[in-house]
Amino acid sequence: MTAITVPRPRRSRRRPGDNRWTAGWIVRRLPYWFVALFLAGAAFLWIYPFLWMVSASLKDQMEVFASGLGLLPDNPIWENYQRAWTEASFGKYLMNTVIVTVVTVVLVVVRCAMAGYVLARYSFAGRKVVLGVLIATLFVPTGYTIIPVVEVSQRLGLLNSLTGMILALSGGAHVASILLYLGYFRQLPRELEEAAIVDGAGFLSLFFRVMMPMAIPVTATVTLMTFLATWNAFFLPLVFTFSRPDLRTLSVGMLAFVGENSIDWSGMAAAAVISLLPVVLLFVLLQRYFVEGIAGAVKQ
Amino acid sequence: MDTPTRPGRSRPPRHREQGRTTLWIWLFLTPTVVLYGVYTVYPIFASYWFSFVEWNGFEETKTWVGLRNYREVLADPLFWSSFKITALFTVAAVPVKVFLSLLVALLLNSPKLPLRNLFRTAFFLPVVTTTAIVGVVMQIVFDPADGPVNQLLMKLGLVDQGVNFLGDSSTALWTVVGVYVWKWFGVTLIYWLAALQTISDEVYEAAEIDGAGPVAMLRNITLPLLKPFTIIITLLTLEATLKVFDLMLTMTNGGPFFSTEVVEIYIYRWAFAATVPQLGFASAAAVLFGLFVCALGLLQLLGIRAARKTGGSR
């Protein structure tokens, strides 16, 4: 089992004698530039829907369609954003999504780290049972558990509340995160603990002051994966907000907006931009970690 | 997974200390046991119980009806149709996704390729975006009269009038497959890039010295070494494909005429979207679907085990 976020080895094969920009070098590189050109076309096609959406959010209703594939609006109409933000409550939905996501991520990281830690480094009665149950339920789809989840939330008085949504989101399938922590903690050397215990560390300070700081790479991966899953969650927020429109998250709000307002296309585009912008920005800033995290989870 | 644990300490701790440690261990497990118990373990068993009752969700009363729900689900042609559509969707999307992304990963893996990080970002971008919102935006993009896709097709002279991609039962499923591949392409791409990273540069350098060209290297080194990963990546992709709910619901809502109704939408429709919810009936469908996914999951574990055996390393 490898560590999760080992920096990728640089694969550059340039050697000291390798002169750049000589005729021979350029000719040798030519095929690569052709491939790059082909990929550039594909990549543009890939991000085109986003560009189109941003441009549509700045056009008026007529222009959205009149201008067809064109990306530049005649003169940008920022009102669309104002309409989506206040009238269509996307400001509120953004707030709900941020609250739900942040609390869920914190809960998932803390509980998965604690569970992964004790499962990895202690042998105790019941350990095999806990592990067995976790692994046996690794594949359970949301569609399978959703009805009892709603039922039990209702009985606990948590349906139609953000608390209920957060608990359901952080209580469900996060087995993969526990297993990531487990794998990481298991390969740490035992001397670490021995040294800490000699220094007088108890159970808690061993975990918080020695183990958790060591596990920052896994924590980053779990944080990002949970963040993505929660920010994008749809099924649970949908059924948890049936009778409370003010608690909708962005994705549920977007669906409702279309249902109520299927002619306001530029408003919809603005709402979509509001919904996607935070996560896209975060991704662009942290993209290396996103990618390494997913790759690391597979390499295991 | 079940290798014996090495206890944290080498010296046997004193009795009282051990008791305290056990207490801490279970305190650490409490959040997981409670949350997981309430939101995953309980629902698994409750689904079975609900599948044997008639219950509309509004009232407390649940009437025991035995196997009637199962008989009704199994007799419902729409249930079988939803199963078939889920299978069709998977069979169409998985190979395209797996092989297309392998191709791009092979190109992107070349260290001499300019702008490779930029390409990686571009292909990964749709992955981080909210599926439900992408689904709604795609409704606009594929609009029969004015959407950009139809405008492009008309401008190129490929069609005379707009194609109703999502409103026509013969094209709706394939349109969603296309969007699905676009949306999740980046994940499979990253899987492949991770797999390619496990092949060390020295192997290629040795082959270069032996005079092997790029095609020979691909055929004799890269593809054979990727083989064990193929099973894992295909199974991961397959499992994810079964959860197409968000995209499907927001793009087509299962329509037109149930032609894109996958199993999760079928369950959702009976449990939450019906005027009189049939939670018992929906639970029976959910149990059948859950058993199916679990069977696939088991297959996945066996597949990974087999792959590890043939792959040797890892």
mmCIF file of C-alpha atoms in Angstrom, chain B residues 26-262:
data_model
loop_
_atom_site.group_PDB
_atom_site.id
_atom_site.type_symbol
_atom_site.label_atom_id
_atom_site.label_comp_id
_atom_site.label_asym_id
_atom_site.label_seq_id
_atom_site.Cartn_x
_atom_site.Cartn_y
_atom_site.Cartn_z
ATOM 1 C CA TRP B 26 -14.848 2.259 21.682
ATOM 2 C CA LEU B 27 -15.224 5.990 22.283
ATOM 3 C CA PHE B 28 -13.371 6.522 19.014
ATOM 4 C CA LEU B 29 -15.652 4.072 17.255
ATOM 5 C CA THR B 30 -18.858 5.484 18.717
ATOM 6 C CA PRO B 31 -19.577 8.164 16.073
ATOM 7 C CA THR B 32 -19.088 5.655 13.283
ATOM 8 C CA VAL B 33 -21.057 2.911 14.980
ATOM 9 C CA VAL B 34 -23.972 5.238 15.769
ATOM 10 C CA LEU B 35 -24.122 7.120 12.466
ATOM 11 C CA TYR B 36 -23.425 4.068 10.393
ATOM 12 C CA GLY B 37 -25.884 2.049 12.391
ATOM 13 C CA VAL B 38 -28.689 4.561 11.974
ATOM 14 C CA TYR B 39 -28.074 5.575 8.379
ATOM 15 C CA THR B 40 -26.697 2.443 6.726
ATOM 16 C CA VAL B 41 -27.104 -0.740 8.762
ATOM 17 C CA TYR B 42 -30.613 -0.060 10.018
ATOM 18 C CA PRO B 43 -31.858 0.950 6.533
ATOM 19 C CA ILE B 44 -30.523 -2.263 5.038
ATOM 20 C CA PHE B 45 -32.648 -4.357 7.386
ATOM 21 C CA ALA B 46 -35.578 -1.952 7.430
ATOM 22 C CA SER B 47 -35.797 -2.175 3.647
ATOM 23 C CA TYR B 48 -36.513 -5.882 3.985
ATOM 24 C CA TRP B 49 -39.195 -5.240 6.579
ATOM 25 C CA PHE B 50 -40.815 -2.462 4.543
ATOM 26 C CA SER B 51 -40.851 -4.634 1.458
ATOM 27 C CA PHE B 52 -43.311 -6.961 3.184
ATOM 28 C CA VAL B 53 -45.846 -4.290 4.151
ATOM 29 C CA GLU B 54 -48.286 -1.969 2.508
ATOM 30 C CA TRP B 55 -47.583 1.559 3.647
ATOM 31 C CA ASN B 56 -48.201 4.973 2.136
ATOM 32 C CA GLY B 57 -45.768 6.922 4.281
ATOM 33 C CA PHE B 58 -48.387 9.382 5.540
ATOM 34 C CA GLU B 59 -49.808 7.099 8.194
ATOM 35 C CA GLU B 60 -48.154 4.947 10.786
ATOM 36 C CA THR B 61 -50.154 1.891 9.804
ATOM 37 C CA LYS B 62 -48.235 -0.728 7.952
ATOM 38 C CA THR B 63 -50.191 -3.780 6.864
ATOM 39 C CA TRP B 64 -48.308 -7.043 6.473
ATOM 40 C CA VAL B 65 -48.843 -8.351 2.973
ATOM 41 C CA GLY B 66 -46.163 -11.005 2.745
ATOM 42 C CA LEU B 67 -44.651 -11.421 -0.672
ATOM 43 C CA ARG B 68 -47.340 -9.466 -2.492
ATOM 44 C CA ASN B 69 -45.076 -6.455 -3.157
ATOM 45 C CA TYR B 70 -42.465 -8.693 -4.700
ATOM 46 C CA ARG B 71 -45.047 -10.419 -6.869
ATOM 47 C CA GLU B 72 -46.315 -7.046 -8.037
ATOM 48 C CA VAL B 73 -42.865 -5.624 -8.712
ATOM 49 C CA LEU B 74 -41.814 -8.703 -10.629
ATOM 50 C CA ALA B 75 -45.058 -8.576 -12.623
ATOM 51 C CA ASP B 76 -44.585 -4.894 -13.508
ATOM 52 C CA PRO B 77 -43.212 -4.543 -17.038
ATOM 53 C CA LEU B 78 -41.913 -1.072 -16.119
ATOM 54 C CA PHE B 79 -39.689 -2.561 -13.413
ATOM 55 C CA TRP B 80 -38.125 -4.921 -15.918
ATOM 56 C CA SER B 81 -37.874 -2.110 -18.396
ATOM 57 C CA SER B 82 -36.039 0.016 -15.810
ATOM 58 C CA PHE B 83 -33.639 -2.845 -15.197
ATOM 59 C CA LYS B 84 -33.100 -3.243 -18.899
ATOM 60 C CA ILE B 85 -32.481 0.481 -19.318
ATOM 61 C CA THR B 86 -29.978 0.494 -16.452
ATOM 62 C CA ALA B 87 -28.183 -2.448 -18.066
ATOM 63 C CA LEU B 88 -28.307 -0.889 -21.521
ATOM 64 C CA PHE B 89 -26.988 2.379 -20.159
ATOM 65 C CA THR B 90 -24.129 0.592 -18.426
ATOM 66 C CA VAL B 91 -23.257 -1.533 -21.424
ATOM 67 C CA ALA B 92 -23.205 1.553 -23.652
ATOM 68 C CA ALA B 93 -21.360 3.926 -21.339
ATOM 69 C CA VAL B 94 -18.706 1.757 -19.677
ATOM 70 C CA PRO B 95 -16.707 0.532 -22.713
ATOM 71 C CA VAL B 96 -16.723 3.960 -24.358
ATOM 72 C CA LYS B 97 -15.573 5.602 -21.160
ATOM 73 C CA VAL B 98 -12.912 3.033 -20.351
ATOM 74 C CA PHE B 99 -11.313 2.867 -23.808
ATOM 75 C CA LEU B 100 -11.632 6.492 -24.838
ATOM 76 C CA SER B 101 -9.999 7.565 -21.596
ATOM 77 C CA LEU B 102 -7.255 4.955 -22.005
ATOM 78 C CA LEU B 103 -6.454 6.436 -25.397
ATOM 79 C CA VAL B 104 -6.260 9.976 -24.040
ATOM 80 C CA ALA B 105 -4.295 8.810 -20.994
ATOM 81 C CA LEU B 106 -1.694 7.182 -23.236
ATOM 82 C CA LEU B 107 -1.308 10.458 -25.136
ATOM 83 C CA LEU B 108 -1.213 12.555 -21.973
ATOM 84 C CA ASN B 109 1.317 10.297 -20.329
ATOM 85 C CA SER B 110 4.039 11.212 -22.777
ATOM 86 C CA PRO B 111 6.474 13.507 -20.951
ATOM 87 C CA LYS B 112 7.284 15.377 -24.141
ATOM 88 C CA LEU B 113 3.684 16.440 -24.768
ATOM 89 C CA PRO B 114 3.267 20.187 -24.381
ATOM 90 C CA LEU B 115 0.469 21.596 -22.194
ATOM 91 C CA ARG B 116 -0.363 18.228 -20.653
ATOM 92 C CA ASN B 117 -1.398 19.679 -17.289
ATOM 93 C CA LEU B 118 -3.748 22.078 -19.012
ATOM 94 C CA PHE B 119 -5.410 19.199 -20.876
ATOM 95 C CA ARG B 120 -5.709 17.194 -17.706
ATOM 96 C CA THR B 121 -7.475 20.090 -16.027
ATOM 97 C CA ALA B 122 -9.846 20.569 -18.963
ATOM 98 C CA PHE B 123 -10.869 16.916 -19.093
ATOM 99 C CA PHE B 124 -11.304 16.776 -15.343
ATOM 100 C CA LEU B 125 -13.363 19.954 -15.060
ATOM 101 C CA PRO B 126 -16.816 18.378 -15.664
ATOM 102 C CA VAL B 127 -16.118 15.852 -12.893
ATOM 103 C CA VAL B 128 -16.113 18.473 -10.141
ATOM 104 C CA THR B 129 -19.289 20.164 -11.315
ATOM 105 C CA THR B 130 -22.624 19.348 -9.727
ATOM 106 C CA THR B 131 -24.323 16.573 -11.679
ATOM 107 C CA ALA B 132 -27.850 17.830 -11.151
ATOM 108 C CA ILE B 133 -26.909 21.287 -12.431
ATOM 109 C CA VAL B 134 -25.106 19.852 -15.432
ATOM 110 C CA GLY B 135 -28.288 17.902 -16.145
ATOM 111 C CA VAL B 136 -30.380 21.058 -16.151
ATOM 112 C CA VAL B 137 -27.885 22.987 -18.266
ATOM 113 C CA MET B 138 -27.840 20.120 -20.749
ATOM 114 C CA GLN B 139 -31.586 20.516 -21.191
ATOM 115 C CA ILE B 140 -30.839 23.980 -22.556
ATOM 116 C CA VAL B 141 -27.862 22.792 -24.602
ATOM 117 C CA PHE B 142 -29.944 20.068 -26.279
ATOM 118 C CA ASP B 143 -33.061 22.162 -26.727
ATOM 119 C CA PRO B 144 -34.817 20.977 -29.905
ATOM 120 C CA ALA B 145 -35.260 24.391 -31.499
ATOM 121 C CA ASP B 146 -32.668 26.788 -30.162
ATOM 122 C CA GLY B 147 -30.063 24.837 -28.256
ATOM 123 C CA PRO B 148 -26.449 25.250 -29.380
ATOM 124 C CA VAL B 149 -26.128 21.595 -30.420
ATOM 125 C CA ASN B 150 -29.019 21.822 -32.844
ATOM 126 C CA GLN B 151 -27.871 25.193 -34.121
ATOM 127 C CA LEU B 152 -24.486 23.696 -34.904
ATOM 128 C CA LEU B 153 -26.003 20.684 -36.657
ATOM 129 C CA MET B 154 -28.238 22.933 -38.743
ATOM 130 C CA LYS B 155 -25.411 25.278 -39.620
ATOM 131 C CA LEU B 156 -23.345 22.332 -40.796
ATOM 132 C CA GLY B 157 -26.316 21.175 -42.870
ATOM 133 C CA LEU B 158 -26.477 17.822 -41.112
ATOM 134 C CA VAL B 159 -30.143 18.187 -40.197
ATOM 135 C CA ASP B 160 -32.961 20.300 -41.653
ATOM 136 C CA GLN B 161 -34.753 20.940 -38.422
ATOM 137 C CA GLY B 162 -33.897 20.597 -34.777
ATOM 138 C CA VAL B 163 -33.620 17.098 -33.345
ATOM 139 C CA ASN B 164 -35.576 16.599 -30.140
ATOM 140 C CA PHE B 165 -32.686 14.768 -28.468
ATOM 141 C CA LEU B 166 -34.209 14.483 -25.006
ATOM 142 C CA GLY B 167 -37.870 14.460 -25.987
ATOM 143 C CA ASP B 168 -37.704 11.546 -28.387
ATOM 144 C CA SER B 169 -37.624 8.097 -26.850
ATOM 145 C CA SER B 170 -35.296 6.803 -29.550
ATOM 146 C CA THR B 171 -32.555 9.355 -28.836
ATOM 147 C CA ALA B 172 -33.020 10.327 -25.166
ATOM 148 C CA LEU B 173 -31.061 7.447 -23.639
ATOM 149 C CA TRP B 174 -28.134 7.852 -26.042
ATOM 150 C CA THR B 175 -27.990 11.584 -25.405
ATOM 151 C CA VAL B 176 -27.716 10.971 -21.676
ATOM 152 C CA VAL B 177 -25.036 8.334 -22.323
ATOM 153 C CA GLY B 178 -23.085 10.953 -24.284
ATOM 154 C CA VAL B 179 -23.393 13.561 -21.539
ATOM 155 C CA TYR B 180 -22.557 10.943 -18.930
ATOM 156 C CA VAL B 181 -19.357 9.987 -20.728
ATOM 157 C CA TRP B 182 -18.443 13.659 -21.063
ATOM 158 C CA LYS B 183 -19.171 14.327 -17.382
ATOM 159 C CA TRP B 184 -17.280 11.402 -15.864
ATOM 160 C CA PHE B 185 -14.546 10.903 -18.476
ATOM 161 C CA GLY B 186 -11.991 12.689 -16.266
ATOM 162 C CA VAL B 187 -12.262 10.179 -13.418
ATOM 163 C CA THR B 188 -11.454 7.192 -15.606
ATOM 164 C CA LEU B 189 -8.692 9.241 -17.230
ATOM 165 C CA ILE B 190 -7.091 9.848 -13.826
ATOM 166 C CA TYR B 191 -7.410 6.149 -12.981
ATOM 167 C CA TRP B 192 -5.500 5.284 -16.148
ATOM 168 C CA LEU B 193 -2.858 7.954 -15.553
ATOM 169 C CA ALA B 194 -2.343 6.564 -12.060
ATOM 170 C CA ALA B 195 -1.988 3.084 -13.522
ATOM 171 C CA LEU B 196 0.528 4.334 -16.097
ATOM 172 C CA GLN B 197 2.592 5.918 -13.328
ATOM 173 C CA THR B 198 3.265 2.495 -11.870
ATOM 174 C CA ILE B 199 5.377 1.603 -14.913
ATOM 175 C CA SER B 200 8.876 2.831 -14.270
ATOM 176 C CA ASP B 201 10.828 4.905 -16.746
ATOM 177 C CA GLU B 202 13.708 2.454 -16.718
ATOM 178 C CA VAL B 203 11.672 -0.163 -18.558
ATOM 179 C CA TYR B 204 11.115 2.281 -21.401
ATOM 180 C CA GLU B 205 14.706 3.440 -21.385
ATOM 181 C CA ALA B 206 15.905 -0.149 -21.633
ATOM 182 C CA ALA B 207 13.531 -0.762 -24.524
ATOM 183 C CA GLU B 208 14.762 2.398 -26.224
ATOM 184 C CA ILE B 209 18.323 1.147 -26.024
ATOM 185 C CA ASP B 210 17.167 -2.135 -27.547
ATOM 186 C CA GLY B 211 15.797 -0.086 -30.440
ATOM 187 C CA ALA B 212 12.078 -0.421 -29.784
ATOM 188 C CA GLY B 213 9.818 2.200 -31.399
ATOM 189 C CA PRO B 214 6.776 3.741 -29.720
ATOM 190 C CA VAL B 215 4.363 1.195 -31.198
ATOM 191 C CA ALA B 216 6.460 -1.757 -30.077
ATOM 192 C CA MET B 217 6.747 -0.237 -26.612
ATOM 193 C CA LEU B 218 2.999 0.233 -26.419
ATOM 194 C CA ARG B 219 2.294 -3.333 -27.524
ATOM 195 C CA ASN B 220 5.002 -5.116 -25.606
ATOM 196 C CA ILE B 221 5.360 -3.067 -22.459
ATOM 197 C CA THR B 222 2.528 -0.645 -21.697
ATOM 198 C CA LEU B 223 -0.545 -2.682 -22.569
ATOM 199 C CA PRO B 224 0.568 -5.932 -20.899
ATOM 200 C CA LEU B 225 1.498 -4.053 -17.726
ATOM 201 C CA LEU B 226 -1.863 -2.265 -17.698
ATOM 202 C CA LYS B 227 -3.827 -5.502 -17.895
ATOM 203 C CA PRO B 228 -4.414 -5.989 -14.150
ATOM 204 C CA PHE B 229 -5.676 -2.411 -13.875
ATOM 205 C CA THR B 230 -8.178 -2.937 -16.667
ATOM 206 C CA ILE B 231 -10.356 -5.158 -14.490
ATOM 207 C CA ILE B 232 -10.273 -2.785 -11.528
ATOM 208 C CA ILE B 233 -10.962 0.308 -13.602
ATOM 209 C CA THR B 234 -13.766 -1.356 -15.558
ATOM 210 C CA LEU B 235 -15.431 -2.550 -12.362
ATOM 211 C CA LEU B 236 -15.119 0.831 -10.651
ATOM 212 C CA THR B 237 -16.621 2.483 -13.708
ATOM 213 C CA LEU B 238 -19.389 -0.097 -13.887
ATOM 214 C CA GLU B 239 -20.339 0.388 -10.269
ATOM 215 C CA ALA B 240 -20.457 4.172 -10.655
ATOM 216 C CA THR B 241 -22.615 3.861 -13.769
ATOM 217 C CA LEU B 242 -25.363 2.138 -11.812
ATOM 218 C CA LYS B 243 -25.800 5.364 -9.838
ATOM 219 C CA VAL B 244 -26.794 7.568 -12.740
ATOM 220 C CA PHE B 245 -29.835 8.897 -10.844
ATOM 221 C CA ASP B 246 -28.955 12.633 -10.590
ATOM 222 C CA LEU B 247 -28.130 13.147 -14.226
ATOM 223 C CA MET B 248 -31.047 11.103 -15.485
ATOM 224 C CA LEU B 249 -33.620 12.724 -13.218
ATOM 225 C CA THR B 250 -32.566 16.261 -14.079
ATOM 226 C CA MET B 251 -32.106 15.686 -17.801
ATOM 227 C CA THR B 252 -35.111 13.543 -18.670
ATOM 228 C CA ASN B 253 -36.909 12.678 -15.406
ATOM 229 C CA GLY B 254 -37.134 9.132 -16.734
ATOM 230 C CA GLY B 255 -39.126 10.194 -19.775
ATOM 231 C CA PRO B 256 -40.235 10.384 -22.482
ATOM 232 C CA PHE B 257 -42.609 7.477 -21.896
ATOM 233 C CA PHE B 258 -40.294 5.840 -19.327
ATOM 234 C CA SER B 259 -37.614 5.360 -22.000
ATOM 235 C CA THR B 260 -34.849 6.552 -19.657
ATOM 236 C CA GLU B 261 -36.295 5.338 -16.373
ATOM 237 C CA VAL B 262 -33.411 3.604 -14.609
#
